[in-house]
Coordinates of C-alpha atoms in Angstrom, one line a residue:
M103 CA -62.1 -28.3 80.1
C104 CA -60.5 -26.0 82.6
G105 CA -59.5 -22.5 83.5
I106 CA -56.0 -21.1 83.0
A107 CA -54.2 -17.9 84.2
G108 CA -50.6 -16.7 84.1
S109 CA -48.2 -13.8 83.8
T110 CA -44.7 -12.9 82.9
K111 CA -44.6 -10.9 86.1
A112 CA -46.4 -12.6 89.0
D113 CA -45.5 -14.4 92.2
S114 CA -47.3 -17.4 93.7
G115 CA -49.6 -15.1 95.7
V116 CA -50.9 -13.3 92.6
L117 CA -51.3 -16.6 90.7
G118 CA -53.2 -18.0 93.6
A119 CA -55.6 -15.1 93.6
M120 CA -56.2 -15.4 90.0
L121 CA -56.7 -19.1 90.3
A122 CA -59.2 -18.7 93.1
R123 CA -61.5 -16.8 90.7
L124 CA -61.4 -19.7 88.3
A125 CA -62.2 -22.4 90.9
H126 CA -65.8 -22.9 89.5
R127 CA -64.2 -24.0 86.1
G128 CA -62.1 -26.7 87.6
P129 CA -63.3 -28.4 90.8
D130 CA -61.1 -31.5 90.2
G131 CA -57.8 -29.9 91.0
Q132 CA -55.7 -26.7 91.1
G133 CA -52.1 -26.1 90.2
V134 CA -49.6 -23.3 90.3
W135 CA -46.2 -23.3 88.7
V136 CA -43.7 -20.5 89.3
D137 CA -40.4 -20.3 87.4
P138 CA -37.5 -20.4 89.9
Q139 CA -35.4 -18.0 87.8
R140 CA -37.9 -15.5 86.4
P141 CA -41.1 -14.0 87.6
F142 CA -43.0 -16.3 85.2
G143 CA -46.0 -18.2 86.4
L144 CA -48.9 -20.4 85.3
A145 CA -52.0 -21.5 87.1
H146 CA -54.7 -24.1 86.2
A147 CA -58.1 -25.2 87.6
R148 CA -58.9 -28.7 86.3
L149 CA -62.2 -30.2 85.3
A150 CA -61.1 -33.8 84.7
V151 CA -62.7 -35.2 81.5
I152 CA -60.0 -37.3 79.7
D153 CA -57.6 -39.3 81.9
L154 CA -58.9 -38.6 85.3
S155 CA -55.6 -39.7 86.9
P156 CA -53.0 -37.2 88.4
G157 CA -51.1 -37.8 85.1
G158 CA -53.3 -35.1 83.5
A159 CA -52.7 -32.5 86.2
Q160 CA -51.5 -29.0 85.1
P161 CA -49.6 -26.8 84.6
M162 CA -47.6 -29.6 82.8
Q163 CA -43.9 -29.4 82.5
S164 CA -41.8 -31.4 80.0
A165 CA -39.4 -34.0 81.4
C166 CA -36.4 -31.9 80.7
G167 CA -38.0 -28.9 82.5
R168 CA -37.7 -26.5 79.5
W169 CA -41.3 -26.3 78.4
V170 CA -44.5 -25.7 80.4
L171 CA -48.2 -25.8 79.3
A172 CA -51.4 -24.6 80.8
F173 CA -54.3 -25.8 78.6
N174 CA -58.1 -25.3 78.6
G175 CA -60.2 -27.4 76.2
E176 CA -60.1 -30.8 74.5
I177 CA -58.1 -32.2 71.7
Y178 CA -60.4 -34.8 70.1
N179 CA -57.8 -36.3 67.8
Y180 CA -55.2 -36.7 70.5
R181 CA -55.0 -40.5 70.1
E182 CA -54.2 -40.2 66.4
L183 CA -51.7 -37.5 67.2
R184 CA -50.1 -39.6 70.0
A185 CA -49.7 -42.5 67.6
G186 CA -47.8 -40.3 65.2
L187 CA -45.6 -38.9 67.9
E188 CA -44.8 -42.4 69.3
A189 CA -43.8 -43.3 65.8
E190 CA -41.3 -40.4 65.9
G191 CA -39.9 -41.7 69.2
A192 CA -42.0 -39.8 71.8
A193 CA -42.9 -41.6 75.0
F194 CA -45.9 -40.8 77.3
A195 CA -46.5 -41.2 81.0
S196 CA -50.3 -40.6 80.9
D197 CA -53.3 -41.0 78.6
S198 CA -54.2 -37.3 78.7
D199 CA -54.6 -35.1 75.7
T200 CA -52.6 -32.4 77.5
E201 CA -49.4 -34.4 77.4
V202 CA -50.0 -35.1 73.7
L203 CA -50.4 -31.3 73.1
L204 CA -47.2 -30.5 75.0
A205 CA -45.2 -33.1 73.0
L206 CA -46.6 -31.8 69.7
L207 CA -45.8 -28.2 70.5
I208 CA -42.3 -29.2 71.6
R209 CA -41.6 -31.0 68.3
H210 CA -43.5 -28.7 65.9
G211 CA -44.1 -25.4 67.4
E212 CA -46.8 -23.3 65.8
A213 CA -47.0 -25.7 62.9
A214 CA -48.7 -28.1 65.3
L215 CA -51.8 -25.8 65.3
S216 CA -53.0 -27.0 61.9
R217 CA -53.0 -30.6 63.1
L218 CA -55.3 -30.0 66.1
V219 CA -58.9 -30.9 66.1
G220 CA -60.8 -29.6 69.1
M221 CA -61.5 -26.6 71.2
F222 CA -58.7 -24.9 73.1
A223 CA -57.1 -21.9 74.6
F224 CA -53.5 -22.5 76.1
A225 CA -50.4 -20.9 77.2
F226 CA -47.1 -22.6 76.2
L227 CA -43.9 -21.3 77.8
D228 CA -40.3 -21.9 76.6
R229 CA -38.2 -21.3 79.6
S230 CA -34.9 -21.4 77.6
S231 CA -35.8 -18.6 75.3
G232 CA -38.1 -16.9 77.8
S233 CA -40.9 -16.8 75.2
L234 CA -44.6 -17.3 75.7
L235 CA -47.2 -18.4 73.1
L236 CA -50.9 -17.9 73.8
V237 CA -53.4 -19.6 71.3
R238 CA -57.1 -19.6 70.9
D239 CA -59.0 -22.2 68.8
R240 CA -60.3 -21.6 65.3
L241 CA -63.9 -20.6 66.0
G242 CA -63.5 -19.0 69.5
I243 CA -65.1 -21.8 71.6
K244 CA -62.7 -21.3 74.4
P245 CA -62.1 -17.8 75.7
L246 CA -58.8 -16.1 76.5
V247 CA -58.3 -12.6 77.6
Y248 CA -55.0 -10.7 78.3
A249 CA -53.6 -7.5 79.7
P250 CA -50.5 -5.6 78.8
L251 CA -48.6 -4.6 82.0
A252 CA -46.1 -1.9 82.8
G253 CA -42.6 -2.6 81.4
G254 CA -43.8 -4.7 78.6
D255 CA -45.1 -7.7 80.7
I256 CA -48.3 -9.5 80.2
A257 CA -51.0 -11.3 82.2
F258 CA -53.7 -13.6 80.8
A259 CA -56.7 -15.8 82.0
S260 CA -59.7 -17.6 80.8
E261 CA -62.0 -15.0 82.4
I262 CA -61.9 -11.3 83.0
G263 CA -62.7 -11.7 86.7
A264 CA -59.5 -13.8 87.1
L265 CA -57.4 -11.3 85.2
K266 CA -58.6 -8.5 87.3
A267 CA -57.0 -10.2 90.4
H268 CA -53.6 -9.2 89.0
P269 CA -52.7 -5.9 90.5
G270 CA -51.1 -4.6 87.4
V271 CA -54.3 -4.7 85.2
G272 CA -56.0 -1.5 84.2
T273 CA -59.7 -1.6 84.5
G274 CA -61.0 1.9 83.4
L275 CA -64.0 2.0 81.1
D276 CA -63.4 1.7 77.4
H277 CA -65.9 4.1 75.8
T278 CA -65.5 2.5 72.4
A279 CA -66.4 -0.9 73.8
L280 CA -69.4 0.6 75.5
D281 CA -70.7 1.8 72.1
L282 CA -70.0 -1.5 70.6
Y283 CA -71.9 -3.2 73.4
L284 CA -75.0 -1.1 72.6
A285 CA -74.7 -2.2 69.0
C286 CA -74.1 -5.9 69.5
L287 CA -75.2 -6.5 73.1
Y288 CA -71.7 -8.0 73.6
V289 CA -68.3 -6.4 73.4
P290 CA -66.6 -7.9 70.3
A291 CA -63.0 -9.0 70.3
P292 CA -60.3 -7.7 70.6
L293 CA -61.9 -5.2 73.0
S294 CA -63.3 -5.7 76.4
I295 CA -65.3 -3.2 78.5
H296 CA -62.0 -2.4 80.3
Q297 CA -59.3 -0.3 78.6
G298 CA -56.6 -2.5 80.0
I299 CA -58.0 -5.9 79.0
R300 CA -58.1 -7.4 75.6
K301 CA -59.6 -10.5 74.2
L302 CA -57.6 -12.8 71.9
P303 CA -59.8 -13.2 68.9
P304 CA -60.8 -16.6 67.5
G305 CA -58.2 -18.2 65.3
H306 CA -55.5 -15.9 66.7
L307 CA -52.2 -16.4 68.7
L308 CA -50.1 -14.1 70.8
R309 CA -46.3 -14.3 70.8
W310 CA -44.5 -12.6 73.8
R311 CA -40.7 -12.4 74.3
D312 CA -38.5 -9.9 76.1
G313 CA -41.4 -7.4 76.6
V314 CA -42.5 -7.4 73.0
T315 CA -46.1 -8.7 72.1
E316 CA -47.3 -9.7 68.7
V317 CA -50.8 -10.9 67.8
A318 CA -51.3 -12.8 64.6
E319 CA -54.1 -14.7 62.9
W320 CA -53.5 -18.4 62.2
W321 CA -56.9 -19.5 60.9
R322 CA -60.0 -17.7 59.4
P323 CA -63.2 -19.2 57.9
A324 CA -63.6 -18.5 54.2
Y325 CA -67.3 -18.7 52.9
G326 CA -66.8 -18.3 49.1
G327 CA -67.4 -21.8 47.9
G328 CA -67.0 -22.5 44.2
R329 CA -67.8 -26.2 44.3
A330 CA -71.2 -27.0 42.8
P331 CA -72.3 -30.5 43.4
N332 CA -76.1 -31.0 43.3
V333 CA -77.9 -31.1 46.6
D334 CA -77.9 -35.0 46.8
E335 CA -74.2 -35.1 46.1
A336 CA -73.4 -32.6 48.7
V337 CA -75.5 -34.4 51.3
E338 CA -73.8 -37.6 50.4
E339 CA -70.4 -36.0 50.9
L340 CA -71.3 -34.3 54.2
T341 CA -73.2 -37.2 55.9
P342 CA -70.2 -39.3 56.8
L343 CA -68.3 -36.2 57.9
V344 CA -71.1 -35.1 60.2
R345 CA -71.2 -38.7 61.6
R346 CA -67.4 -38.7 62.2
V347 CA -67.4 -35.3 63.9
V348 CA -70.1 -36.2 66.3
S349 CA -68.5 -39.5 67.1
D350 CA -65.1 -37.8 67.7
L351 CA -66.6 -35.5 70.1
M352 CA -68.1 -38.3 72.2
V353 CA -64.6 -39.1 73.6
S354 CA -64.8 -38.8 77.3
D355 CA -64.0 -40.6 80.7
V356 CA -66.9 -39.0 82.4
P357 CA -70.7 -39.1 81.9
L358 CA -71.8 -37.4 78.7
G359 CA -75.2 -36.3 77.2
C360 CA -76.8 -33.9 74.8
F361 CA -79.0 -30.9 74.9
L362 CA -82.0 -31.7 72.7
S363 CA -84.5 -29.0 71.7
G364 CA -86.3 -31.0 69.0
G365 CA -84.9 -28.7 66.3
V366 CA -82.9 -30.1 63.4
D367 CA -79.4 -29.2 64.8
S368 CA -79.6 -30.9 68.2
S369 CA -81.7 -33.8 66.7
V370 CA -79.0 -34.7 64.2
I371 CA -76.4 -34.7 67.0
A372 CA -78.5 -36.8 69.3
A373 CA -79.4 -39.3 66.6
I374 CA -75.8 -39.9 65.7
M375 CA -74.8 -40.1 69.3
A376 CA -77.5 -42.7 69.9
E377 CA -76.4 -44.6 66.8
T378 CA -72.7 -44.5 67.9
A379 CA -73.6 -45.7 71.4
R380 CA -75.6 -48.6 70.1
Q381 CA -72.8 -49.7 67.8
A382 CA -70.3 -49.6 70.7
G383 CA -72.7 -51.6 72.9
A384 CA -72.9 -48.7 75.3
D385 CA -75.8 -47.6 77.4
P386 CA -78.4 -45.3 75.8
I387 CA -77.3 -41.6 75.7
R388 CA -78.7 -39.0 78.0
T389 CA -80.7 -36.1 76.5
F390 CA -82.0 -32.9 78.2
T391 CA -84.6 -30.4 77.3
M392 CA -85.6 -27.2 79.0
T393 CA -89.3 -26.7 79.3
F394 CA -91.4 -23.6 79.6
D395 CA -94.9 -22.7 80.9
V396 CA -95.3 -20.3 77.9
A397 CA -96.3 -22.4 74.8
A398 CA -94.6 -20.2 72.3
Y399 CA -91.3 -21.0 73.9
D400 CA -91.8 -24.7 74.8
E401 CA -90.4 -27.5 72.7
R402 CA -90.9 -30.5 75.1
Q403 CA -93.2 -32.3 72.7
A404 CA -90.8 -32.2 69.7
A405 CA -87.9 -33.1 71.9
A406 CA -89.7 -36.0 73.5
E407 CA -90.6 -37.3 70.1
V408 CA -87.1 -37.3 68.9
A409 CA -85.8 -38.9 72.2
G410 CA -88.4 -41.7 71.8
R411 CA -87.4 -42.3 68.2
I412 CA -83.6 -42.6 69.0
G413 CA -84.1 -44.3 72.4
S414 CA -82.4 -41.9 74.6
R415 CA -82.7 -41.5 78.4
H416 CA -84.6 -38.3 78.2
T417 CA -85.0 -35.7 81.1
E418 CA -87.1 -32.6 81.0
L419 CA -85.7 -29.8 83.1
P420 CA -88.3 -27.0 83.7
A421 CA -87.0 -23.5 83.5
G422 CA -86.7 -22.0 87.0
S423 CA -89.0 -19.4 88.2
G424 CA -87.5 -15.9 88.7
L425 CA -84.5 -16.5 86.4
A426 CA -83.9 -12.8 86.3
A427 CA -82.7 -13.0 89.8
L428 CA -79.6 -14.7 88.3
L429 CA -78.6 -11.4 86.8
P430 CA -75.9 -10.4 89.3
D431 CA -74.3 -13.9 89.1
M432 CA -74.4 -13.9 85.3
V433 CA -72.7 -10.5 85.1
R434 CA -70.1 -11.6 87.6
H435 CA -69.0 -14.5 85.5
F436 CA -68.9 -12.6 82.2
G437 CA -66.9 -9.9 83.9
E438 CA -68.4 -7.3 81.6
P439 CA -71.9 -6.4 80.3
F440 CA -73.5 -9.1 78.2
G441 CA -77.0 -8.4 76.9
N442 CA -78.4 -11.7 75.5
P443 CA -80.9 -13.1 78.1
T444 CA -80.5 -16.6 76.8
A445 CA -77.5 -16.7 79.0
L446 CA -79.8 -17.1 82.0
L447 CA -81.4 -20.1 80.4
I448 CA -77.9 -21.7 79.8
H449 CA -77.1 -20.8 83.4
D450 CA -80.1 -22.6 84.7
L451 CA -79.9 -25.5 82.2
S452 CA -76.3 -26.2 82.8
R453 CA -76.8 -26.2 86.7
K454 CA -79.5 -28.8 86.3
A455 CA -77.9 -30.9 83.7
R456 CA -74.6 -31.0 85.7
E457 CA -76.4 -33.2 88.3
H458 CA -76.5 -35.9 85.6
V459 CA -73.5 -35.4 83.3
T460 CA -70.2 -33.6 83.0
V461 CA -70.1 -33.2 79.2
A462 CA -73.0 -32.2 76.9
L463 CA -73.0 -31.9 73.1
V464 CA -75.1 -29.0 71.8
G465 CA -76.3 -27.7 68.4
D466 CA -75.0 -24.2 68.7
G467 CA -73.5 -22.9 65.4
G468 CA -75.8 -24.8 63.0
D469 CA -77.5 -21.7 61.9
E470 CA -74.3 -20.0 61.0
V471 CA -72.5 -22.8 59.3
F472 CA -75.6 -24.2 57.4
A473 CA -77.5 -21.0 56.8
G474 CA -80.5 -21.4 59.1
Y475 CA -81.4 -17.8 60.1
P476 CA -84.5 -16.1 58.5
R477 CA -82.3 -13.1 57.8
Y478 CA -80.3 -15.1 55.2
Q479 CA -83.5 -15.6 53.4
G480 CA -84.2 -11.9 53.7
G481 CA -80.8 -11.0 52.4
L482 CA -81.3 -13.1 49.3
L483 CA -84.8 -11.7 48.7
A484 CA -83.6 -8.1 49.2
G485 CA -81.9 -7.9 45.8
R486 CA -84.9 -9.2 44.0
Y487 CA -87.0 -6.6 45.9
R488 CA -84.8 -3.8 44.9
R489 CA -85.0 -4.9 41.2
L490 CA -88.7 -5.4 41.0
V491 CA -90.0 -2.4 43.2
P492 CA -88.9 1.2 41.9
G493 CA -86.9 3.1 44.4
W494 CA -89.4 6.0 44.7
L495 CA -92.1 3.4 45.7
R496 CA -89.8 1.6 48.2
R497 CA -88.5 4.8 49.9
G498 CA -91.4 7.1 49.6
V499 CA -94.4 4.7 50.3
V500 CA -93.4 1.2 51.4
A501 CA -90.7 2.2 54.1
P502 CA -92.9 4.9 55.8
L503 CA -95.8 2.5 56.0
A504 CA -93.5 -0.3 57.3
D505 CA -92.6 1.9 60.3
L506 CA -96.3 1.7 61.3
I507 CA -96.2 -2.1 61.5
P508 CA -96.9 -3.2 65.3
E509 CA -94.7 -5.7 67.0
S510 CA -95.3 -8.6 69.4
S511 CA -93.6 -9.1 72.7
G512 CA -94.9 -12.7 73.1
G513 CA -92.3 -14.6 71.0
R514 CA -93.8 -14.0 67.6
H515 CA -91.4 -12.2 65.4
S516 CA -92.9 -12.2 61.9
L517 CA -94.2 -8.6 62.0
R518 CA -90.9 -7.2 63.3
R519 CA -89.0 -9.1 60.6
A520 CA -91.3 -7.8 57.9
R521 CA -90.8 -4.2 59.1
E522 CA -87.0 -4.6 59.3
F523 CA -86.8 -6.1 55.9
L524 CA -88.9 -3.4 54.2
T525 CA -86.9 -0.6 55.8
G526 CA -83.5 -2.3 55.6
A527 CA -83.8 -3.4 52.0
N528 CA -83.4 0.2 50.9
L529 CA -79.9 0.3 52.2
P530 CA -76.6 -0.9 50.7
A531 CA -76.1 -4.7 51.5
D532 CA -73.6 -4.1 54.2
A533 CA -75.8 -1.5 56.0
M534 CA -79.0 -3.5 55.5
Y535 CA -77.4 -6.6 57.1
A536 CA -76.1 -4.5 60.0
S537 CA -79.5 -3.0 60.5
W538 CA -80.9 -6.5 61.0
V539 CA -78.2 -7.8 63.3
E540 CA -77.2 -4.8 65.4
Y541 CA -79.6 -3.8 68.2
F542 CA -79.3 -0.1 69.1
S543 CA -79.1 1.7 65.7
P544 CA -76.3 4.2 65.0
E545 CA -78.7 7.1 65.5
E546 CA -80.0 5.6 68.9
R547 CA -76.4 5.2 70.0
R548 CA -75.5 8.7 69.0
R549 CA -78.4 10.1 71.1
L550 CA -77.8 7.7 74.0
L551 CA -74.1 8.6 74.2
G552 CA -74.4 12.3 73.3
L553 CA -72.1 11.9 70.3
D554 CA -71.8 14.6 67.6
A555 CA -71.9 12.1 64.8
A556 CA -73.3 8.7 64.3
P557 CA -70.9 5.9 65.4
S558 CA -69.5 3.1 63.3
R559 CA -71.3 -0.1 62.3
P560 CA -69.1 -3.0 63.3
I561 CA -71.2 -5.6 61.5
A562 CA -71.2 -3.6 58.3
E563 CA -67.4 -3.4 58.4
L564 CA -67.2 -7.1 58.8
Y565 CA -69.6 -7.6 55.9
R566 CA -67.4 -5.5 53.6
Q567 CA -64.4 -7.6 54.4
S568 CA -66.0 -10.8 53.2
P569 CA -63.8 -12.6 50.5
S570 CA -66.9 -13.3 48.4
A571 CA -69.4 -10.9 46.7
D572 CA -72.2 -13.4 47.1
P573 CA -74.7 -12.2 49.7
L574 CA -75.1 -15.6 51.4
D575 CA -71.3 -16.0 51.7
C576 CA -71.1 -12.5 53.2
M577 CA -73.8 -13.0 55.7
Q578 CA -72.5 -16.4 57.0
Q579 CA -68.9 -15.1 57.0
T580 CA -69.9 -12.1 59.1
D581 CA -71.9 -14.2 61.6
L582 CA -69.0 -16.7 62.0
L583 CA -66.7 -13.8 62.9
S584 CA -69.1 -11.8 65.1
F585 CA -72.4 -13.2 66.4
L586 CA -71.2 -16.8 66.9
P587 CA -68.0 -16.1 68.9
G588 CA -69.1 -12.9 70.6
N589 CA -72.6 -14.0 71.5
L590 CA -73.4 -17.7 71.3
L591 CA -70.0 -19.1 72.3
S592 CA -69.5 -16.5 74.9
Y593 CA -72.6 -17.3 76.9
G594 CA -72.2 -21.0 76.2
D595 CA -68.7 -21.1 77.9
A596 CA -69.4 -18.6 80.7
M597 CA -72.6 -20.1 81.8
S598 CA -71.8 -23.7 81.4
M599 CA -68.5 -23.5 83.1
R600 CA -70.1 -21.5 86.0
H601 CA -71.3 -25.0 86.9
A602 CA -68.2 -27.0 85.6
L603 CA -70.2 -28.4 82.7
E604 CA -68.3 -28.9 79.5
L605 CA -70.2 -28.1 76.3
R606 CA -69.1 -29.5 72.9
L607 CA -70.2 -28.1 69.5
P608 CA -70.0 -30.6 66.7
L609 CA -71.6 -28.3 64.1
I610 CA -68.7 -25.9 64.2
D611 CA -65.9 -28.3 64.1
H612 CA -63.5 -26.7 61.7
R613 CA -63.5 -29.8 59.4
L614 CA -67.2 -29.3 58.8
V615 CA -67.0 -25.5 58.5
E616 CA -64.4 -25.8 55.8
A617 CA -66.3 -28.5 53.9
V618 CA -69.5 -26.5 53.9
A619 CA -67.8 -23.2 53.1
A620 CA -66.4 -24.7 50.0
I621 CA -69.8 -25.5 48.5
D622 CA -71.4 -23.0 46.3
P623 CA -73.9 -20.8 48.1
A624 CA -76.7 -21.6 45.5
V625 CA -76.4 -25.3 46.5
R626 CA -76.3 -24.5 50.3
F627 CA -79.6 -22.6 50.0
A628 CA -81.1 -24.6 47.1
Q629 CA -84.1 -25.7 49.1
G630 CA -84.1 -22.9 51.7
K631 CA -82.6 -22.7 55.1
K632 CA -80.3 -25.4 56.2
T633 CA -80.7 -27.3 52.9
L634 CA -77.7 -29.5 53.5
L635 CA -78.1 -30.2 57.2
R636 CA -81.8 -31.1 56.6
G637 CA -80.6 -33.5 53.9
V638 CA -78.3 -35.2 56.4
A639 CA -81.1 -35.2 59.0
R640 CA -83.5 -37.0 56.6
R641 CA -81.1 -39.8 56.6
L642 CA -81.4 -40.2 60.3
L643 CA -85.0 -39.2 61.3
P644 CA -88.5 -39.1 59.7
A645 CA -89.2 -36.1 57.5
H646 CA -91.8 -34.6 59.9
M647 CA -89.2 -34.4 62.7
V648 CA -86.8 -32.6 60.3
D649 CA -89.1 -30.1 58.7
R650 CA -90.6 -28.6 61.9
P651 CA -90.6 -24.7 62.0
K652 CA -87.6 -23.3 63.9
R653 CA -88.0 -21.9 67.4
G654 CA -85.1 -20.0 69.0
F655 CA -84.0 -20.8 72.5
N656 CA -85.0 -17.5 74.2
P657 CA -86.7 -16.5 77.3
P658 CA -90.0 -14.6 77.2
M659 CA -88.4 -11.3 77.8
G660 CA -91.4 -9.2 76.7
L661 CA -93.5 -10.9 79.3
W662 CA -90.9 -10.6 82.0
L663 CA -90.7 -6.9 81.4
K664 CA -94.4 -6.6 82.1
N665 CA -94.3 -8.8 85.2
D666 CA -91.1 -10.0 87.0
L667 CA -88.9 -7.2 85.8
R668 CA -91.3 -4.3 86.0
D669 CA -90.1 -3.0 89.3
M670 CA -86.4 -3.5 88.3
V671 CA -86.9 -1.4 85.3
A672 CA -88.4 1.4 87.4
E673 CA -85.6 1.2 90.0
R674 CA -82.6 0.9 87.7
L675 CA -83.4 2.8 84.5
T676 CA -83.8 6.1 86.1
T677 CA -82.4 9.3 84.6
R678 CA -79.8 9.6 87.5
R679 CA -78.5 6.0 87.1
M680 CA -78.4 6.2 83.3
A681 CA -76.5 9.5 83.6
A682 CA -73.9 7.8 85.8
L683 CA -73.3 5.4 82.8
G684 CA -73.0 8.3 80.4
L685 CA -76.3 7.6 78.8
D686 CA -79.2 10.0 78.1
G687 CA -82.0 9.1 80.5
A688 CA -84.6 10.7 78.2
V689 CA -83.7 8.4 75.4
V690 CA -84.0 5.4 77.7
A691 CA -87.3 6.5 79.0
G692 CA -88.6 6.7 75.5
L693 CA -87.6 3.1 74.8
V694 CA -89.4 2.0 78.0
E695 CA -92.5 3.9 77.1
E696 CA -92.6 2.4 73.6
Q697 CA -92.3 -1.1 75.1
R698 CA -95.0 -0.3 77.6
R699 CA -97.5 0.9 74.9
G700 CA -96.6 -2.0 72.6
L701 CA -95.4 0.3 69.8
R702 CA -92.0 -1.4 69.5
D703 CA -90.4 -4.6 71.0
N704 CA -87.5 -2.9 72.8
S705 CA -87.2 -5.8 75.2
L706 CA -83.7 -6.7 74.4
K707 CA -82.5 -3.2 74.5
I708 CA -84.1 -2.6 77.9
W709 CA -82.6 -5.8 79.2
S710 CA -79.2 -4.8 77.9
L711 CA -79.4 -1.6 79.9
L712 CA -80.4 -3.4 83.0
V713 CA -77.3 -5.6 82.6
L714 CA -75.2 -2.6 82.0
D715 CA -76.4 -1.0 85.2
A716 CA -76.0 -4.2 87.2
W717 CA -72.4 -4.4 85.9
A718 CA -71.8 -0.8 87.0
D719 CA -73.0 -1.7 90.6
Q720 CA -70.5 -4.5 90.8
Q721 CA -67.7 -2.2 89.7
E722 CA -68.6 0.3 92.5
A723 CA -68.7 -2.6 95.0
A724 CA -65.3 -4.1 94.0

């Protein structure tokens, strides 16, 4: 895990400035390579995880000098790939996965991508042809941003902040991106908040040669399963694959652990890790749980019970007080507004866990891959609701009454979900799902931004692009292309690498995604949420540990707004400051008042506006 940067038009000074802004990602070494014949250059900040020797240093150049690689991530099957390359006559000077990736790309070019198992973002330069290849992994675990430069050149980096160190990068506000931020609370790829900076989407590559840039998709999830084994057969098929994936992701030459919440996702991972360690005669694995003083958010008891069952060395890490004070640092490392406050928890948890381990396996992605969100159940129930309840009754009676349902700001979401279901179920399926996933509605965004017409619905557009007509397929496919990479994976990488902690995500390994996606949705949801993963879990843990109610990993934002953040809201969300952002201050004031009176839980909307204002402050100070 590392940070990379580079450009087809940069000298060592520019590359050094870009690299300096990635130092937190790679405390174990920095390297800059500049082509002696062209203004090409690559930079790399190293977090040594596999092969800690100087043999894994980057940028890495081939023995003949023609090819150069800067790579961020891990290739979990590198030993298998190395054996195949050695059989073809390749020789290696190190035990690093970087050298294996370099050799594989030299021999097979873009065809090598389908053979990679891992998380990665890399730049591969062919000095002979003067061509550059940028690649991002299938699901978008590792970030990669780029900027077109004058004259057809290009610059790129792991983070927006590093890319902005290149003097040729345009940083004007992208107003479309601002609208999408309000919809999603993140800016979805390929946009960034800056007009001159773009994100390479998950599963995409970028080819550059002689001033011409081409972006192409090389992998895409496809939830449209037609295979229909029964549940027991499907679990029987998936169990050895889940075991293999977790075991593969334990490859490391540095201390490794697991974030354990007590939920089924992280519990399955921790149980398999513990089993693998015992079989190898290794020490017990390390597990870490963040604890909270607010009972509705605290999972220490469930996590401790799982840890005791599997025999891990378990550590409870209390959530720091005053986490909202991390806001400026959080915004700085995203390089743009990011409105999910869970990022603060990962910031704090990563800092504390880094004192014990360098690598942590986490359960992120389990909800998307195995259908764990309550909204999936709502999406399936909506069709039945429309069939059973006449339209006049739904629209004329139920929906208006639903608007009167009060909401909780204390971590209990059942009333809000009921209201959203009853109002959203009257809409077409794509608009219904968007109304549940997007935050500021199109009408709210129209009023906030002073638009003449309601803006687009990015989630609805993705929903319509699904290759399947089945609602569960459509919902999971949409989330894998939006909420997962744009939200969960974004804060996971930005906040963990802020502290040079590598997070690994077994449940979104592409082998597992493809296997689950191929199974009929009726089987995937035969026994409700996470039918198949719970089936795997019951083979590892007692049923009562598997069937606990789900709790999300979220801060008590509603309580923060009443207490810690009350003054910040008053100081920052003023009419003047909102107008400077191009937002209608009266609309913002209305959201704040609704929250204060307990009429609506607008806590995430208010937080996202605080983040936006903090980001604007940093732009003015830059």
